[in-house]
PDB file of C-alpha atoms in Angstrom:
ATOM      1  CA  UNK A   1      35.971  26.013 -52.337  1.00  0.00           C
ATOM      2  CA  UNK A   2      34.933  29.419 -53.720  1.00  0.00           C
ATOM      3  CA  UNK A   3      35.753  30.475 -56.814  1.00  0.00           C
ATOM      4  CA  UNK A   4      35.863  33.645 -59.091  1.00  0.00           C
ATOM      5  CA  UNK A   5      34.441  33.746 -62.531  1.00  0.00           C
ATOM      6  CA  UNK A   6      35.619  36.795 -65.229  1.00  0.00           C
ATOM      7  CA  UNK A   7      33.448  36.876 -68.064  1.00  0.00           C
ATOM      8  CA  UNK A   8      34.537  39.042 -71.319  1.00  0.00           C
ATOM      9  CA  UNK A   9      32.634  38.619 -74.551  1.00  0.00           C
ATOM     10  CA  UNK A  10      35.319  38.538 -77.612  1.00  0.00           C
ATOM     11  CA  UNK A  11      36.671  35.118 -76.433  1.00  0.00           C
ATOM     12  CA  UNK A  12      32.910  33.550 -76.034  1.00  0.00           C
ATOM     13  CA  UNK A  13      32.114  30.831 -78.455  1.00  0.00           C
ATOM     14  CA  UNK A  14      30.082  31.346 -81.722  1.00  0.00           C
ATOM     15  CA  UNK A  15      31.076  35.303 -81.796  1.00  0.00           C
ATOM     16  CA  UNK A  16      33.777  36.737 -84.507  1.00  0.00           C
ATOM     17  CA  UNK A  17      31.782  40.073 -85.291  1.00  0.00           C
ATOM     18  CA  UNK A  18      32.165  43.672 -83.298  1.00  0.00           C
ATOM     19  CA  UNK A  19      28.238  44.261 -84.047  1.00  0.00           C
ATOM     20  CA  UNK A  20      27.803  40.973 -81.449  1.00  0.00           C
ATOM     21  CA  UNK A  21      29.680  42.570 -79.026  1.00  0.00           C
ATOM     22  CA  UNK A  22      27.663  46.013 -78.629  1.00  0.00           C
ATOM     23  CA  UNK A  23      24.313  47.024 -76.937  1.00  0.00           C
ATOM     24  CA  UNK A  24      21.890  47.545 -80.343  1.00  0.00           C
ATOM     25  CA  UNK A  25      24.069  45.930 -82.705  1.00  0.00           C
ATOM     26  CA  UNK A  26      23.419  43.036 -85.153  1.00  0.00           C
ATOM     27  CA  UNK A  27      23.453  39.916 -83.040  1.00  0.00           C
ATOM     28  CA  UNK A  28      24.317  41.018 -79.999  1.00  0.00           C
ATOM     29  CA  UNK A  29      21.151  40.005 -78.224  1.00  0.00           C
ATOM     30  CA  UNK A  30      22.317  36.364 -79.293  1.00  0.00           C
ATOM     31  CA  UNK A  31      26.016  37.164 -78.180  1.00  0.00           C
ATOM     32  CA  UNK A  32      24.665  38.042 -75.018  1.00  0.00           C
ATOM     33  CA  UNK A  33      22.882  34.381 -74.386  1.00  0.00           C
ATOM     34  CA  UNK A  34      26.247  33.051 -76.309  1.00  0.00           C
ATOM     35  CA  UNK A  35      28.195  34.658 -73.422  1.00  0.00           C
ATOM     36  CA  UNK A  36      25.732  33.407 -70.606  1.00  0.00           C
ATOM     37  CA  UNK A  37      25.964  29.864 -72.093  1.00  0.00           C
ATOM     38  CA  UNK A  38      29.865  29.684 -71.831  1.00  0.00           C
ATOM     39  CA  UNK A  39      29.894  31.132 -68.513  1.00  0.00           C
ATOM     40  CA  UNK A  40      27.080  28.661 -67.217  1.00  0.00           C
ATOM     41  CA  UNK A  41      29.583  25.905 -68.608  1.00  0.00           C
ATOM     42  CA  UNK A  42      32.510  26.921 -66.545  1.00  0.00           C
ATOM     43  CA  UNK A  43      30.352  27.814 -63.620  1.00  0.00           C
ATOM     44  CA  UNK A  44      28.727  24.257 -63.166  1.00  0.00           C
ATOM     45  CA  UNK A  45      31.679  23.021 -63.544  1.00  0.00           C
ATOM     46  CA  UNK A  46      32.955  24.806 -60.399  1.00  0.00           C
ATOM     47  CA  UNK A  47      29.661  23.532 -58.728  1.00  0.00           C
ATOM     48  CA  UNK A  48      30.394  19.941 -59.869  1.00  0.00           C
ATOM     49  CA  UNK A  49      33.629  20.250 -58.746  1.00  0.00           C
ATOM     50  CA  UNK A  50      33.047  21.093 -54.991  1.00  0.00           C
ATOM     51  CA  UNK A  51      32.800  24.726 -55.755  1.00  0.00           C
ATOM     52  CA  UNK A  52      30.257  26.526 -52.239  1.00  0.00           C
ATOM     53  CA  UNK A  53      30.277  29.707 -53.852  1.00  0.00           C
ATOM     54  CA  UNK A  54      30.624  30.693 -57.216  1.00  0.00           C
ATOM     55  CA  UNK A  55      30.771  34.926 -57.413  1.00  0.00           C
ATOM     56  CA  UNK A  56      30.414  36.121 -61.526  1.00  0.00           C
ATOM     57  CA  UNK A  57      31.562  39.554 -63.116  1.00  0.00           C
ATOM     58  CA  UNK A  58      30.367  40.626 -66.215  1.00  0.00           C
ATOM     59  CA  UNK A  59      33.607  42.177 -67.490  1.00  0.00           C
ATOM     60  CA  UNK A  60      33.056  43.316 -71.046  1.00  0.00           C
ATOM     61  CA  UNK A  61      31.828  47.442 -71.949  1.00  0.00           C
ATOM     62  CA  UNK A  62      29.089  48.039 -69.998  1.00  0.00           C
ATOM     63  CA  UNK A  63      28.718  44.983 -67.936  1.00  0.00           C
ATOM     64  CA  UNK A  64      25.305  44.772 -68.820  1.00  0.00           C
ATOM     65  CA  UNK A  65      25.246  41.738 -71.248  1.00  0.00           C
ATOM     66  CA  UNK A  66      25.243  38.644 -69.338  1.00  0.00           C
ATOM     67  CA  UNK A  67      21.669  37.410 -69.008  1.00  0.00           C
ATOM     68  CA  UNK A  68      20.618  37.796 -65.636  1.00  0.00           C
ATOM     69  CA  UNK A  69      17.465  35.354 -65.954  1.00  0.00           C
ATOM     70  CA  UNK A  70      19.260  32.742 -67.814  1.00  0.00           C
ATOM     71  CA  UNK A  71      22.564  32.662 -65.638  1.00  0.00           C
ATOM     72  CA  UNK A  72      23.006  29.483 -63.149  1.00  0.00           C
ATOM     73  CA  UNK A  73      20.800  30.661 -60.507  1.00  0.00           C
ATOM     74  CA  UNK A  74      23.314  29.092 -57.517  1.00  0.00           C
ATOM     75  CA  UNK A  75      25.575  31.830 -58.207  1.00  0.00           C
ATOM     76  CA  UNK A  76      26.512  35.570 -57.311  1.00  0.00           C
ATOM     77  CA  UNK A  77      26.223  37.446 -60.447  1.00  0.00           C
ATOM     78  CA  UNK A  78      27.944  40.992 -60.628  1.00  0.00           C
ATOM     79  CA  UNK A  79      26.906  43.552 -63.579  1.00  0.00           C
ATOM     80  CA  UNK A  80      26.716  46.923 -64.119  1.00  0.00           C
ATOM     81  CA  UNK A  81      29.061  49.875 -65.897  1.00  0.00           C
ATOM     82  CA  UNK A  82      32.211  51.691 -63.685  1.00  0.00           C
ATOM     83  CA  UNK A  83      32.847  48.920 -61.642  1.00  0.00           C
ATOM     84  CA  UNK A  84      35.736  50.182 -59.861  1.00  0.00           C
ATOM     85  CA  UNK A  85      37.466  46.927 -60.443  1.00  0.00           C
ATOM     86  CA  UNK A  86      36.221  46.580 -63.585  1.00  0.00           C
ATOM     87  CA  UNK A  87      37.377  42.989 -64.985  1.00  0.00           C
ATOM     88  CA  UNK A  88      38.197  42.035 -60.954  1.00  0.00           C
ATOM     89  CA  UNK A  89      35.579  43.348 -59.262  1.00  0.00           C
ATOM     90  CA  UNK A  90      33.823  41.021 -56.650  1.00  0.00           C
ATOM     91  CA  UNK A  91      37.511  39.051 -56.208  1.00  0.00           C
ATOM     92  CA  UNK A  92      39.266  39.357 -52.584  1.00  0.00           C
ATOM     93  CA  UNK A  93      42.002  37.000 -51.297  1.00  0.00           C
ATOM     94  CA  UNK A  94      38.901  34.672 -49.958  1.00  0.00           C
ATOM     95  CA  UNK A  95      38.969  32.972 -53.445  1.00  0.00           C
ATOM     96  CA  UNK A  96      40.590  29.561 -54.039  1.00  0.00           C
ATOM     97  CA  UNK A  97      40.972  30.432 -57.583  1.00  0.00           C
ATOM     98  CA  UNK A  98      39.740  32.153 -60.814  1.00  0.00           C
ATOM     99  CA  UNK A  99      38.424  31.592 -63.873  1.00  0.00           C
ATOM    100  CA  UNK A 100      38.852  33.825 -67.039  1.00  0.00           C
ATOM    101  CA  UNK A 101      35.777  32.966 -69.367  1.00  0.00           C
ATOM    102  CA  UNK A 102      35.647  34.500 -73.059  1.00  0.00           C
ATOM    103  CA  UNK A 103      39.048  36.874 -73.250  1.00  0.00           C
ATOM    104  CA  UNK A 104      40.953  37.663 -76.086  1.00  0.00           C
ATOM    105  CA  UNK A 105      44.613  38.423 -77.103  1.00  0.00           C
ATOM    106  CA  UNK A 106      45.980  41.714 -76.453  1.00  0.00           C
ATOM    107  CA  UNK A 107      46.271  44.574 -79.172  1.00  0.00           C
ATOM    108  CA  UNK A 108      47.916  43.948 -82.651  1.00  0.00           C
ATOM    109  CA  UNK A 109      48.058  40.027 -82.150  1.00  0.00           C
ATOM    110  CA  UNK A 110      48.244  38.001 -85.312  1.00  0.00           C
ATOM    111  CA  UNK A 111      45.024  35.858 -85.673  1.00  0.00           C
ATOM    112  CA  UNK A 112      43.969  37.202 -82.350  1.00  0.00           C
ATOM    113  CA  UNK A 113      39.961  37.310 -82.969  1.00  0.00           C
ATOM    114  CA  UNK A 114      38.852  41.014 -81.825  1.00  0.00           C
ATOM    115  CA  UNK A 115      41.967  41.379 -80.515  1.00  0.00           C
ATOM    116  CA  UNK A 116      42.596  44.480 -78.480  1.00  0.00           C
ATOM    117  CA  UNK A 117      43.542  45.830 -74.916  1.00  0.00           C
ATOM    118  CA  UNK A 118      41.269  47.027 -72.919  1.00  0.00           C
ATOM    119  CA  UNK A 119      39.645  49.774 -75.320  1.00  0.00           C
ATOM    120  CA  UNK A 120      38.557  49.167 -79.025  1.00  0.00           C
ATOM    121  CA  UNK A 121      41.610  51.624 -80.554  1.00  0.00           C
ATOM    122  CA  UNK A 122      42.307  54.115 -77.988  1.00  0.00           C
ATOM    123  CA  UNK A 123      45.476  52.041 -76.455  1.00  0.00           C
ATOM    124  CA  UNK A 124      47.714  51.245 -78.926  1.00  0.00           C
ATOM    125  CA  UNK A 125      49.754  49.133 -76.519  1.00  0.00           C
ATOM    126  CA  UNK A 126      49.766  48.488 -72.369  1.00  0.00           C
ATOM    127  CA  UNK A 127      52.909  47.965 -70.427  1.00  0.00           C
ATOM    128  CA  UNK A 128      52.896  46.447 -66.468  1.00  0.00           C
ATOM    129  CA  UNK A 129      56.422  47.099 -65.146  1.00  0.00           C
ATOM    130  CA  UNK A 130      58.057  47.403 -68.388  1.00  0.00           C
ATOM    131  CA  UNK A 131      56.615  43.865 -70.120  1.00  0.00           C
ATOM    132  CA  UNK A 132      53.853  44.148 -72.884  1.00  0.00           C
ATOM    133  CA  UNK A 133      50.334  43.331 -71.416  1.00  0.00           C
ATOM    134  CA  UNK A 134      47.093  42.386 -72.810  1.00  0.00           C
ATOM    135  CA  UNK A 135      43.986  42.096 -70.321  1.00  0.00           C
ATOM    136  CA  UNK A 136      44.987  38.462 -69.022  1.00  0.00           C
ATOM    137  CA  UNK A 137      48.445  39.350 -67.660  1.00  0.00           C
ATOM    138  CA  UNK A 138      46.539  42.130 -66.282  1.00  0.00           C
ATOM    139  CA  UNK A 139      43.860  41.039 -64.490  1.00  0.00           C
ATOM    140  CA  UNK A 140      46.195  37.506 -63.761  1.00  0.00           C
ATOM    141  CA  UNK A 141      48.591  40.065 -61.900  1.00  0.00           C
ATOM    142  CA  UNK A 142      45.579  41.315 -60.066  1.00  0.00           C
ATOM    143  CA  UNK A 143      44.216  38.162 -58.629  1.00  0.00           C
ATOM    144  CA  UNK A 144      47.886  37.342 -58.009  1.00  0.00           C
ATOM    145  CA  UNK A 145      48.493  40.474 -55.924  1.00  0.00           C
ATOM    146  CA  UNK A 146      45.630  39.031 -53.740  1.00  0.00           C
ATOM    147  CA  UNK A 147      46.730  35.875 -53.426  1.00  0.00           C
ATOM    148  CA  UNK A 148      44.840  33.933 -55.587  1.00  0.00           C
ATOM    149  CA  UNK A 149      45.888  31.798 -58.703  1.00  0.00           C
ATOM    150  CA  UNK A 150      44.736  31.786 -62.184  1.00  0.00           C
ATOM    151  CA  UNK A 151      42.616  28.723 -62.985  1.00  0.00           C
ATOM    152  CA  UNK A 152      41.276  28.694 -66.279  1.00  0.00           C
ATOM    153  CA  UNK A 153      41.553  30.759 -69.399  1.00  0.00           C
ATOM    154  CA  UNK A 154      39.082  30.638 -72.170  1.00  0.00           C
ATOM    155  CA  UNK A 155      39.003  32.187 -75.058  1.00  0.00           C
ATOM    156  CA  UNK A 156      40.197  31.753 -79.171  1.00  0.00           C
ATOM    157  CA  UNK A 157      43.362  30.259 -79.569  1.00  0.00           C
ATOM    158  CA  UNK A 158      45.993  33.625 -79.907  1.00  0.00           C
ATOM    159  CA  UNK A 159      44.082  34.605 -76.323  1.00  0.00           C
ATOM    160  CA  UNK A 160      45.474  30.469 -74.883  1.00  0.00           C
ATOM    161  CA  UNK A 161      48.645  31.272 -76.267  1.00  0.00           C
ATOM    162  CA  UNK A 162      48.946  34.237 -74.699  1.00  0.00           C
ATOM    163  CA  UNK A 163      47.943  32.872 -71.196  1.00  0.00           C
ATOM    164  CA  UNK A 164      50.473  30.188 -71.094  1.00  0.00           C
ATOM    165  CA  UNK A 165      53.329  32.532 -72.812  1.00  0.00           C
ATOM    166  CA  UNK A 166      52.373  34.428 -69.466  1.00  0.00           C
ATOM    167  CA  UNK A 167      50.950  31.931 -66.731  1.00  0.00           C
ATOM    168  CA  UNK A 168      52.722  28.879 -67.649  1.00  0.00           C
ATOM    169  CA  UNK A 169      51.318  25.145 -66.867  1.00  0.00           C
ATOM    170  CA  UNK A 170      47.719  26.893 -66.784  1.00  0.00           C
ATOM    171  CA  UNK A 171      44.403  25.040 -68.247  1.00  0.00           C
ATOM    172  CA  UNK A 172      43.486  26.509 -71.338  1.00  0.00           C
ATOM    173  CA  UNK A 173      40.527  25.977 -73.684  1.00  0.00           C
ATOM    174  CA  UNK A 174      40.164  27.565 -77.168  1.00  0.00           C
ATOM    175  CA  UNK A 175      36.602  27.841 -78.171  1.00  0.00           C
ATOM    176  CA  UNK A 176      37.677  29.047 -81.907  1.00  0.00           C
ATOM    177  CA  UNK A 177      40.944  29.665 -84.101  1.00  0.00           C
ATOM    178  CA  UNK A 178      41.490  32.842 -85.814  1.00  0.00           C
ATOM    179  CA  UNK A 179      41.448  33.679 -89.545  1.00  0.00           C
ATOM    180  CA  UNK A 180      41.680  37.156 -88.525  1.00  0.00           C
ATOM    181  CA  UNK A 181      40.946  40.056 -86.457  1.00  0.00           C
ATOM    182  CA  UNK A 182      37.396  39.427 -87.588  1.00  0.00           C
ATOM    183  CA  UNK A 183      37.054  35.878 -88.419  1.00  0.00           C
ATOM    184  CA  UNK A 184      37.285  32.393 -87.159  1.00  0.00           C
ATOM    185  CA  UNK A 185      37.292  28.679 -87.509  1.00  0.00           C
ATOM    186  CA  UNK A 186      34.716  27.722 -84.638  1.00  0.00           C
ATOM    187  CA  UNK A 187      33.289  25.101 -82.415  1.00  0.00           C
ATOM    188  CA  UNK A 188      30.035  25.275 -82.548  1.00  0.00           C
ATOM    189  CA  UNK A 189      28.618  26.543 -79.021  1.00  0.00           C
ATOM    190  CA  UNK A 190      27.399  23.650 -77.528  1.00  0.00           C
ATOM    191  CA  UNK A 191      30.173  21.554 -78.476  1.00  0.00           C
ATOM    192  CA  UNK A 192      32.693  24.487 -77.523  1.00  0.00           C
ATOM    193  CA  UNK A 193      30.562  25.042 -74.510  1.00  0.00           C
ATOM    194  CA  UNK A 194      30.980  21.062 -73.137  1.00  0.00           C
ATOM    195  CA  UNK A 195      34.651  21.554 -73.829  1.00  0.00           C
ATOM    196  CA  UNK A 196      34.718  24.869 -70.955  1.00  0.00           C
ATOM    197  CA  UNK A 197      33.013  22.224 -68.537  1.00  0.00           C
ATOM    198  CA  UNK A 198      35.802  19.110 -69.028  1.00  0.00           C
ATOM    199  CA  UNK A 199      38.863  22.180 -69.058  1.00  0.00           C
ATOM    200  CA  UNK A 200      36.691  23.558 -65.762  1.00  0.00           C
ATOM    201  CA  UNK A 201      36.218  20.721 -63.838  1.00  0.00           C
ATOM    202  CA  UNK A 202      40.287  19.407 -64.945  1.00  0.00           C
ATOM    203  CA  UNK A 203      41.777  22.815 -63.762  1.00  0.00           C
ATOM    204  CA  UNK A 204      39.533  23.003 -60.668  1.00  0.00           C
ATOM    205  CA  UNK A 205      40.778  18.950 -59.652  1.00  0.00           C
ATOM    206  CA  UNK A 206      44.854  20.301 -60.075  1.00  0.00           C
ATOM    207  CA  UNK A 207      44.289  23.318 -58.088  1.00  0.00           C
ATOM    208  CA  UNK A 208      46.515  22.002 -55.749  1.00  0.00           C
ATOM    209  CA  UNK A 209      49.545  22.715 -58.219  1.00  0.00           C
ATOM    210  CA  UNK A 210      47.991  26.076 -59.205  1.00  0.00           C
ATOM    211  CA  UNK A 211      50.268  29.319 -58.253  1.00  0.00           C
ATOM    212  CA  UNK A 212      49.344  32.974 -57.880  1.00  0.00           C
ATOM    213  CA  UNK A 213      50.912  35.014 -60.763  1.00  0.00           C
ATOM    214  CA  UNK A 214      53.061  37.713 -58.744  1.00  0.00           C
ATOM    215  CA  UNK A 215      54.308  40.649 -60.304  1.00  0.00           C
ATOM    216  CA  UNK A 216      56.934  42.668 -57.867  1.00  0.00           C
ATOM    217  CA  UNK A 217      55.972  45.990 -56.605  1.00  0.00           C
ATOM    218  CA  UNK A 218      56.444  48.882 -56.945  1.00  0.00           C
ATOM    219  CA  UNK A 219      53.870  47.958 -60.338  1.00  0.00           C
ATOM    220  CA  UNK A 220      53.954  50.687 -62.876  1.00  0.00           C
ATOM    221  CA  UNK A 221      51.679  50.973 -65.389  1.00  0.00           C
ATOM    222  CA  UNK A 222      52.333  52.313 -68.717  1.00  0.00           C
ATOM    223  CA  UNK A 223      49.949  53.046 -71.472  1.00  0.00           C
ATOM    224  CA  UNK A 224      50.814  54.328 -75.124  1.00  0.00           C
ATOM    225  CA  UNK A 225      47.905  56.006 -76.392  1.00  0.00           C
ATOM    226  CA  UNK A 226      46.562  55.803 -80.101  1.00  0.00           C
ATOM    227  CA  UNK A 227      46.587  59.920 -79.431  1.00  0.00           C
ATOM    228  CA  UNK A 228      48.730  62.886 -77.709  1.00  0.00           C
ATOM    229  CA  UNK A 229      45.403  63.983 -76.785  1.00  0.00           C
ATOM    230  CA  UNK A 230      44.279  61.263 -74.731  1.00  0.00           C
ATOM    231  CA  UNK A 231      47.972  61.060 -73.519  1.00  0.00           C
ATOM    232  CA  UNK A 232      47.487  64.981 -72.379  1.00  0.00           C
ATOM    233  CA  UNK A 233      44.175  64.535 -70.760  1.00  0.00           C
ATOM    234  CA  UNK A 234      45.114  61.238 -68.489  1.00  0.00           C
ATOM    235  CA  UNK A 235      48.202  62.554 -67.430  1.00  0.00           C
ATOM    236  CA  UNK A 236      46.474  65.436 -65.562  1.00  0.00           C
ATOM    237  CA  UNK A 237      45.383  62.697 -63.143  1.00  0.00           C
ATOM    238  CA  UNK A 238      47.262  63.371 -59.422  1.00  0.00           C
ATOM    239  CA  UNK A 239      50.822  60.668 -59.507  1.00  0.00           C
ATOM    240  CA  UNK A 240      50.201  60.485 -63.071  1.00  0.00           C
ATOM    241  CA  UNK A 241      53.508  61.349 -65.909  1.00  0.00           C
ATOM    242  CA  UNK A 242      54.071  61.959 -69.064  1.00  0.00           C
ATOM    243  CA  UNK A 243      56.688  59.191 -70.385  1.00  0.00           C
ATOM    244  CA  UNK A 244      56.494  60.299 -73.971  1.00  0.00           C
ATOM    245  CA  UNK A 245      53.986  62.224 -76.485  1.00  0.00           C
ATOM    246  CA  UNK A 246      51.617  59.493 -76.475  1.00  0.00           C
ATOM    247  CA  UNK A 247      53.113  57.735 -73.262  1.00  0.00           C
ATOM    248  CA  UNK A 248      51.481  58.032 -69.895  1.00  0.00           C
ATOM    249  CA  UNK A 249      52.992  56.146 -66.672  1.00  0.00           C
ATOM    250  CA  UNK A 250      51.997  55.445 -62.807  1.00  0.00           C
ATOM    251  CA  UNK A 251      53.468  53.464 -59.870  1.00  0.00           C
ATOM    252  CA  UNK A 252      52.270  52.213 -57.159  1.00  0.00           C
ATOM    253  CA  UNK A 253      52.821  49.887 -54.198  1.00  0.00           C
ATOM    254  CA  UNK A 254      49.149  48.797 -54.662  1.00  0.00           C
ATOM    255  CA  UNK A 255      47.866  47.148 -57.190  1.00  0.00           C
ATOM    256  CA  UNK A 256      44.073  48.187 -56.842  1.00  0.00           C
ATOM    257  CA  UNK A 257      45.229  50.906 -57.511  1.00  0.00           C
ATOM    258  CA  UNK A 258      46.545  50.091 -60.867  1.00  0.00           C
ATOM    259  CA  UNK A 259      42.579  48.715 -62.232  1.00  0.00           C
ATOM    260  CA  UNK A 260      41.281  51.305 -60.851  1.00  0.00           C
ATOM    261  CA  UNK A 261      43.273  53.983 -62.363  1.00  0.00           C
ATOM    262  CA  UNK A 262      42.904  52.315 -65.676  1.00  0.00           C
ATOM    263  CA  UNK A 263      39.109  52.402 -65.341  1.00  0.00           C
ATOM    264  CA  UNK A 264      39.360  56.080 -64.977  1.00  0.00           C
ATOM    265  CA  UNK A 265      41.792  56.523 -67.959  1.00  0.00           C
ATOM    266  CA  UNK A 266      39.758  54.633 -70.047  1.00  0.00           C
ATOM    267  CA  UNK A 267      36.821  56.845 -69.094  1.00  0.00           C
ATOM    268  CA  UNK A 268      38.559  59.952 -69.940  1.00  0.00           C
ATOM    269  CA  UNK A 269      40.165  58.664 -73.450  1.00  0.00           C
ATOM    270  CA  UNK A 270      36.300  57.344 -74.358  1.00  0.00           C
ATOM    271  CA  UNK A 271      35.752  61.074 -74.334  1.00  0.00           C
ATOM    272  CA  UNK A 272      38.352  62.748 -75.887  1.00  0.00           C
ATOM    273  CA  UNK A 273      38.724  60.057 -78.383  1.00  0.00           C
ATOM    274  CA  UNK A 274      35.037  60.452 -79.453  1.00  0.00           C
ATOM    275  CA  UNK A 275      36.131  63.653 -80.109  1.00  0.00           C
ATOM    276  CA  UNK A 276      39.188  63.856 -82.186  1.00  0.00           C
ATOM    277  CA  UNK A 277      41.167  60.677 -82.013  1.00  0.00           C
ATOM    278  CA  UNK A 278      41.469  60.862 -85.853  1.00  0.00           C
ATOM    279  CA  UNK A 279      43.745  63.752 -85.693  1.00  0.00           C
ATOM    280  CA  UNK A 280      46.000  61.568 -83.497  1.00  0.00           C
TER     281      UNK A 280
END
């Protein structure tokens, strides 16, 4: 059995505060081993389970926060910035299944803790042929375009809700409940950490009723931007429109193509938003 392992940060146990989630901020060297300890939970697990190989991509900013010393040393671990699969990359259709560690509810969720899509503010909301979608339909989509189903998602509660509102019957774990976009109720790590291991090892023993997510192609891919600026700027990019003053849309037959053109948006509207994405 091989297995995939997506790691973001703002669904990782112990963490409620943006500082913990950013290179030089307050806490954030603790977030990082807070990060490596829920995704060495899920990944012995997969080990335990049967698992041969176990390939991990650190999925949140920069991709530089998992701990590369302190990770489970029987596994592939994949880190770095401008992956071009960003949240995906290292998964092909050799994977018996995948596991979404530490994600979050998409943008302007109610009790979603750090909730957001994709960006901090720049994307105001993200659209995958025509139906609302946060990072786990997303990335759910992609592993279904290969082939391979969605295990396992971890995260706060709003981001469990969200993955059975869009995967169904899937195994989900919440590791804290919201009080708000910035606070939670938690389980303490190693507590919340034990309960990633039992939800890994249960969804790894049912895999045999697990289902790719398939979205239909042609996929398109709209984005409403917090700015007409960033609109502007991404729609420059070749097979790129305009769909409104803040709207930009793509379609495609292939869905790489879709995470990878996001990865380049979101490169461009990093820049011009650092610029003037006040003026809106």
């Amino acid at each position: 059995m091989k297995v995939f392992v997506s790691v973001d940060m703002e669904g990782i146990s112990g963490l409620t505060d943006p500082e913990e989630m950013r290179a030089g901020g307050r806490g954030y060297e603790r977030g990082c081993e807070l990060m490596t300890g829920d995704a060495n939970a899920a990944i012995r697990a997969a080990f335990d389970a049967g698992a041969t190989e176990v390939v991990v991509t650190d999925s949140h900013s920069s991709g530089k926060n998992l701990r590369a010393d302190l990770i489970d040393e029987r596994c592939t671990l994949i880190r770095g910035p401008y992956k071009p699969m960003r949240m995906g990359e290292g998964l092909d259709p050799s994977f018996d299944a995948a596991l979404y560690v530490g994600y979050h509810a998409r943008a302007g969720t109610p009790g979603g803790v750090l909730n957001h899509t994709w960006m901090g503010s720049e994307i105001r909301d993200l659209y995958l042929n025509g139906e609302i979608a946060g990072e786990i339909r997303l990335m759910a989509a992609y592993a279904g375009s290969l082939g391979v189903p969605v295990a396992l998602v971890a995260g706060d509660d709003a981001a469990c809700a969200e993955a059975r509102e869009v995967l169904g019957d899937v195994t989900t774990v919440a590791v804290k409940k919201g009080c708000g976009r910035y606070a939670a109720e938690l389980i303490p790590p190693a507590r919340a950490q034990q309960l990633v291991y039992d939800a890994t090892g249960r969804a790894l023993a049912g895999l045999d009723r697990a289902r790719p997510y398939t979205v239909p192609a042609p996929y398109t891919l709209g984005v409403d931007w917090a700015s007409t600026s960033i609109a502007h700027a991404c729609s420059i990019v070749p097979g790129v429109k305009l769909a409104g003053p803040r709207m930009t849309e793509f379609t495609t037959d292939d869905y790489e193509q879709i995470v990878g053109l996001l990865g380049v948006w979101s490169t461009i509207a990093g820049e011009v938003g650092c610029t003037g994405l006040h003026y809106g």
